[in-house]
PDB file of C-alpha atoms in Angstrom:
ATOM      1  CA  MET A   1      66.785  -6.366  43.712  1.00 61.00           C
ATOM      2  CA  THR A   2      68.339  -9.062  41.545  1.00 72.00           C
ATOM      3  CA  VAL A   3      65.323 -11.249  42.212  1.00 62.00           C
ATOM      4  CA  VAL A   4      63.041  -8.501  40.903  1.00 59.00           C
ATOM      5  CA  ARG A   5      65.214  -8.067  37.795  1.00 67.00           C
ATOM      6  CA  ALA A   6      65.191 -11.812  37.173  1.00 65.00           C
ATOM      7  CA  LEU A   7      61.435 -11.885  37.587  1.00 60.00           C
ATOM      8  CA  ILE A   8      60.962  -9.008  35.130  1.00 71.00           C
ATOM      9  CA  ALA A   9      63.303 -10.636  32.615  1.00 65.00           C
ATOM     10  CA  LEU A  10      61.470 -13.921  32.969  1.00 60.00           C
ATOM     11  CA  THR A  11      58.123 -12.169  32.481  1.00 65.00           C
ATOM     12  CA  LEU A  12      59.372 -10.409  29.345  1.00 60.00           C
ATOM     13  CA  LEU A  13      60.738 -13.632  27.894  1.00 58.00           C
ATOM     14  CA  THR A  14      57.491 -15.514  28.440  1.00 63.00           C
ATOM     15  CA  ALA A  15      55.341 -12.624  27.202  1.00 57.00           C
ATOM     16  CA  ALA A  16      57.286 -12.113  23.972  1.00 54.00           C
ATOM     17  CA  PRO A  17      56.172 -15.339  22.231  1.00 53.00           C
ATOM     18  CA  ALA A  18      52.603 -14.801  23.415  1.00 50.00           C
ATOM     19  CA  ALA A  19      52.608 -11.317  21.942  1.00 50.00           C
ATOM     20  CA  ALA A  20      53.955 -12.642  18.645  1.00 52.00           C
ATOM     21  CA  GLN A  21      51.263 -15.293  18.473  1.00 57.00           C
ATOM     22  CA  THR A  22      48.431 -12.899  19.160  1.00 58.00           C
ATOM     23  CA  GLN A  23      49.221 -10.627  16.225  1.00 63.00           C
ATOM     24  CA  THR A  24      46.330 -10.827  13.819  1.00 64.00           C
ATOM     25  CA  TRP A  25      45.151  -9.024  10.759  1.00 63.00           C
ATOM     26  CA  GLN A  26      44.304  -5.428  11.588  1.00 67.00           C
ATOM     27  CA  PRO A  27      41.568  -3.794   9.520  1.00 64.00           C
ATOM     28  CA  ARG A  28      42.174  -0.318   8.193  1.00 73.00           C
ATOM     29  CA  PRO A  29      40.192   2.417   9.892  1.00 75.00           C
ATOM     30  CA  GLY A  30      36.580   2.506   8.750  1.00 71.00           C
ATOM     31  CA  ALA A  31      36.754  -1.017   7.278  1.00 69.00           C
ATOM     32  CA  PRO A  32      34.727  -3.908   8.709  1.00 69.00           C
ATOM     33  CA  ALA A  33      36.293  -5.883  11.544  1.00 71.00           C
ATOM     34  CA  TYR A  34      36.720  -8.949   9.321  1.00 72.00           C
ATOM     35  CA  ASP A  35      37.957  -9.425   5.777  1.00 78.00           C
ATOM     36  CA  PRO A  36      34.935 -10.607   3.736  1.00 81.00           C
ATOM     37  CA  HIS A  37      37.128 -12.077   1.000  1.00 86.00           C
ATOM     38  CA  ARG A  38      39.167 -14.078   3.462  1.00 88.00           C
ATOM     39  CA  TYR A  39      35.961 -15.198   5.201  1.00 88.00           C
ATOM     40  CA  GLN A  40      34.449 -16.259   1.869  1.00 92.00           C
ATOM     41  CA  ALA A  41      37.646 -18.103   0.898  1.00 93.00           C
ATOM     42  CA  ASP A  42      37.580 -19.944   4.225  1.00 93.00           C
ATOM     43  CA  GLN A  43      33.946 -20.883   3.664  1.00 94.00           C
ATOM     44  CA  HIS A  44      34.757 -22.189   0.188  1.00 96.00           C
ATOM     45  CA  ARG A  45      37.735 -24.126   1.514  1.00 96.00           C
ATOM     46  CA  LEU A  46      35.591 -25.727   4.210  1.00 96.00           C
ATOM     47  CA  GLU A  47      32.846 -26.590   1.703  1.00 97.00           C
ATOM     48  CA  MET A  48      35.381 -28.111  -0.698  1.00 97.00           C
ATOM     49  CA  GLY A  49      36.788 -30.204   2.121  1.00 97.00           C
ATOM     50  CA  ARG A  50      33.284 -31.374   3.043  1.00 97.00           C
ATOM     51  CA  LEU A  51      32.490 -32.246  -0.584  1.00 97.00           C
ATOM     52  CA  ARG A  52      35.780 -34.131  -0.972  1.00 97.00           C
ATOM     53  CA  ALA A  53      35.088 -36.127   2.177  1.00 97.00           C
ATOM     54  CA  GLN A  54      31.582 -36.880   0.935  1.00 98.00           C
ATOM     55  CA  ALA A  55      32.926 -37.982  -2.461  1.00 97.00           C
ATOM     56  CA  ASP A  56      35.507 -40.216  -0.783  1.00 97.00           C
ATOM     57  CA  GLN A  57      32.784 -41.740   1.379  1.00 98.00           C
ATOM     58  CA  ARG A  58      30.603 -42.421  -1.662  1.00 98.00           C
ATOM     59  CA  ALA A  59      33.518 -43.938  -3.561  1.00 98.00           C
ATOM     60  CA  ALA A  60      34.296 -46.240  -0.639  1.00 98.00           C
ATOM     61  CA  PHE A  61      30.634 -47.252  -0.426  1.00 98.00           C
ATOM     62  CA  ALA A  62      30.511 -47.944  -4.188  1.00 97.00           C
ATOM     63  CA  GLN A  63      33.659 -50.059  -3.919  1.00 97.00           C
ATOM     64  CA  GLN A  64      32.124 -51.991  -1.015  1.00 97.00           C
ATOM     65  CA  LEU A  65      28.935 -52.621  -3.023  1.00 97.00           C
ATOM     66  CA  GLU A  66      30.982 -53.762  -6.019  1.00 97.00           C
ATOM     67  CA  LEU A  67      32.887 -56.212  -3.852  1.00 97.00           C
ATOM     68  CA  GLU A  68      29.677 -57.561  -2.299  1.00 97.00           C
ATOM     69  CA  THR A  69      28.119 -57.935  -5.759  1.00 97.00           C
ATOM     70  CA  ARG A  70      31.138 -59.851  -7.011  1.00 97.00           C
ATOM     71  CA  LEU A  71      31.039 -62.163  -3.972  1.00 97.00           C
ATOM     72  CA  ASN A  72      27.286 -62.768  -4.335  1.00 97.00           C
ATOM     73  CA  ARG A  73      27.705 -63.559  -8.014  1.00 96.00           C
ATOM     74  CA  GLN A  74      30.480 -66.050  -7.228  1.00 95.00           C
ATOM     75  CA  ARG A  75      28.295 -67.696  -4.571  1.00 95.00           C
ATOM     76  CA  ILE A  76      25.394 -68.024  -7.017  1.00 94.00           C
ATOM     77  CA  GLU A  77      27.622 -69.442  -9.743  1.00 92.00           C
ATOM     78  CA  ALA A  78      29.140 -71.912  -7.276  1.00 91.00           C
ATOM     79  CA  ALA A  79      25.661 -73.068  -6.207  1.00 92.00           C
ATOM     80  CA  ARG A  80      24.554 -73.787  -9.781  1.00 90.00           C
ATOM     81  CA  LEU A  81      24.154 -77.358 -10.914  1.00 86.00           C
ATOM     82  CA  PRO A  82      26.844 -78.503 -13.305  1.00 85.00           C
ATOM     83  CA  GLU A  83      26.078 -78.477 -16.988  1.00 84.00           C
ATOM     84  CA  PRO A  84      24.313 -81.647 -18.139  1.00 85.00           C
ATOM     85  CA  VAL A  85      26.330 -84.156 -20.083  1.00 87.00           C
ATOM     86  CA  GLN A  86      25.962 -83.521 -23.786  1.00 87.00           C
ATOM     87  CA  PRO A  87      24.385 -86.366 -25.760  1.00 86.00           C
ATOM     88  CA  PRO A  88      26.632 -88.155 -28.207  1.00 85.00           C
ATOM     89  CA  PRO A  89      26.688 -86.724 -31.703  1.00 81.00           C
ATOM     90  CA  LEU A  90      24.095 -87.872 -34.209  1.00 81.00           C
ATOM     91  CA  PRO A  91      24.867 -91.037 -36.132  1.00 74.00           C
ATOM     92  CA  ALA A  92      26.382 -90.810 -39.571  1.00 68.00           C
ATOM     93  CA  LEU A  93      24.125 -89.761 -42.453  1.00 80.00           C
ATOM     94  CA  ARG A  94      22.466 -92.399 -44.609  1.00 83.00           C
ATOM     95  CA  THR A  95      23.845 -93.494 -47.902  1.00 86.00           C
ATOM     96  CA  PRO A  96      22.319 -91.998 -51.061  1.00 85.00           C
ATOM     97  CA  GLU A  97      20.512 -95.270 -51.849  1.00 91.00           C
ATOM     98  CA  GLU A  98      18.845 -95.326 -48.421  1.00 91.00           C
ATOM     99  CA  GLU A  99      17.805 -91.685 -48.802  1.00 89.00           C
ATOM    100  CA  ARG A 100      16.240 -92.406 -52.222  1.00 92.00           C
ATOM    101  CA  ALA A 101      14.305 -95.376 -50.822  1.00 94.00           C
ATOM    102  CA  LEU A 102      13.016 -93.292 -47.877  1.00 92.00           C
ATOM    103  CA  ARG A 103      11.894 -90.502 -50.213  1.00 92.00           C
ATOM    104  CA  ARG A 104      10.034 -92.979 -52.440  1.00 96.00           C
ATOM    105  CA  SER A 105       8.214 -94.537 -49.501  1.00 95.00           C
ATOM    106  CA  ALA A 106       7.297 -91.079 -48.141  1.00 95.00           C
ATOM    107  CA  THR A 107       5.896 -90.122 -51.572  1.00 95.00           C
ATOM    108  CA  GLU A 108       3.790 -93.296 -51.708  1.00 94.00           C
ATOM    109  CA  ARG A 109       2.420 -92.618 -48.190  1.00 92.00           C
ATOM    110  CA  ARG A 110       1.464 -89.062 -49.196  1.00 91.00           C
ATOM    111  CA  ARG A 111      -0.365 -90.335 -52.302  1.00 89.00           C
ATOM    112  CA  ALA A 112      -2.298 -92.898 -50.265  1.00 88.00           C
ATOM    113  CA  VAL A 113      -3.310 -90.316 -47.668  1.00 86.00           C
ATOM    114  CA  SER A 114      -4.354 -87.773 -50.297  1.00 84.00           C
ATOM    115  CA  ALA A 115      -6.473 -90.419 -52.082  1.00 81.00           C
ATOM    116  CA  ASP A 116      -8.319 -91.202 -48.839  1.00 79.00           C
ATOM    117  CA  VAL A 117      -8.777 -87.510 -48.057  1.00 79.00           C
ATOM    118  CA  GLY A 118     -10.107 -86.981 -51.586  1.00 80.00           C
ATOM    119  CA  GLN A 119     -12.856 -89.512 -50.965  1.00 79.00           C
ATOM    120  CA  ILE A 120     -13.845 -87.708 -47.769  1.00 79.00           C
ATOM    121  CA  ASP A 121     -13.837 -84.353 -49.548  1.00 79.00           C
ATOM    122  CA  ASP A 122     -16.031 -85.758 -52.337  1.00 81.00           C
ATOM    123  CA  TRP A 123     -18.523 -87.111 -49.784  1.00 84.00           C
ATOM    124  CA  LEU A 124     -18.600 -83.735 -47.953  1.00 83.00           C
ATOM    125  CA  ASP A 125     -19.083 -81.826 -51.218  1.00 84.00           C
ATOM    126  CA  ARG A 126     -21.992 -84.043 -52.406  1.00 86.00           C
ATOM    127  CA  PRO A 127     -25.183 -82.277 -53.427  1.00 86.00           C
ATOM    128  CA  ARG A 128     -27.841 -82.328 -50.733  1.00 80.00           C
ATOM    129  CA  ASP A 129     -31.526 -82.806 -51.510  1.00 66.00           C
TER     130      ASP A 129
END
């Protein structure tokens, strides 16, 4: 008899937590078997979780692309030829006397050229018979 009592007590002890875990929301009589608001909230929660995961994935992908772009740019810049050596600066300017002499000679050259061109223009403008 004590074995039967021990078995019953053991059964009650193991069944008690199972009974507590199986308690769920009970709809009121005449109401649907599920709570539509709770169902909709669960759907929204799941969708928000999916969208967050998708946003995190896109952010990680964008960060990866940014890193690859930076590395490619560094590789390209490293492969460039170095800047050419700059030529030495121009020599010092001429003295005012030298400048005056150069201007005079340039004026004389222009006069000589314009005199020759004038002769050609006169020959081209001659009256034709």
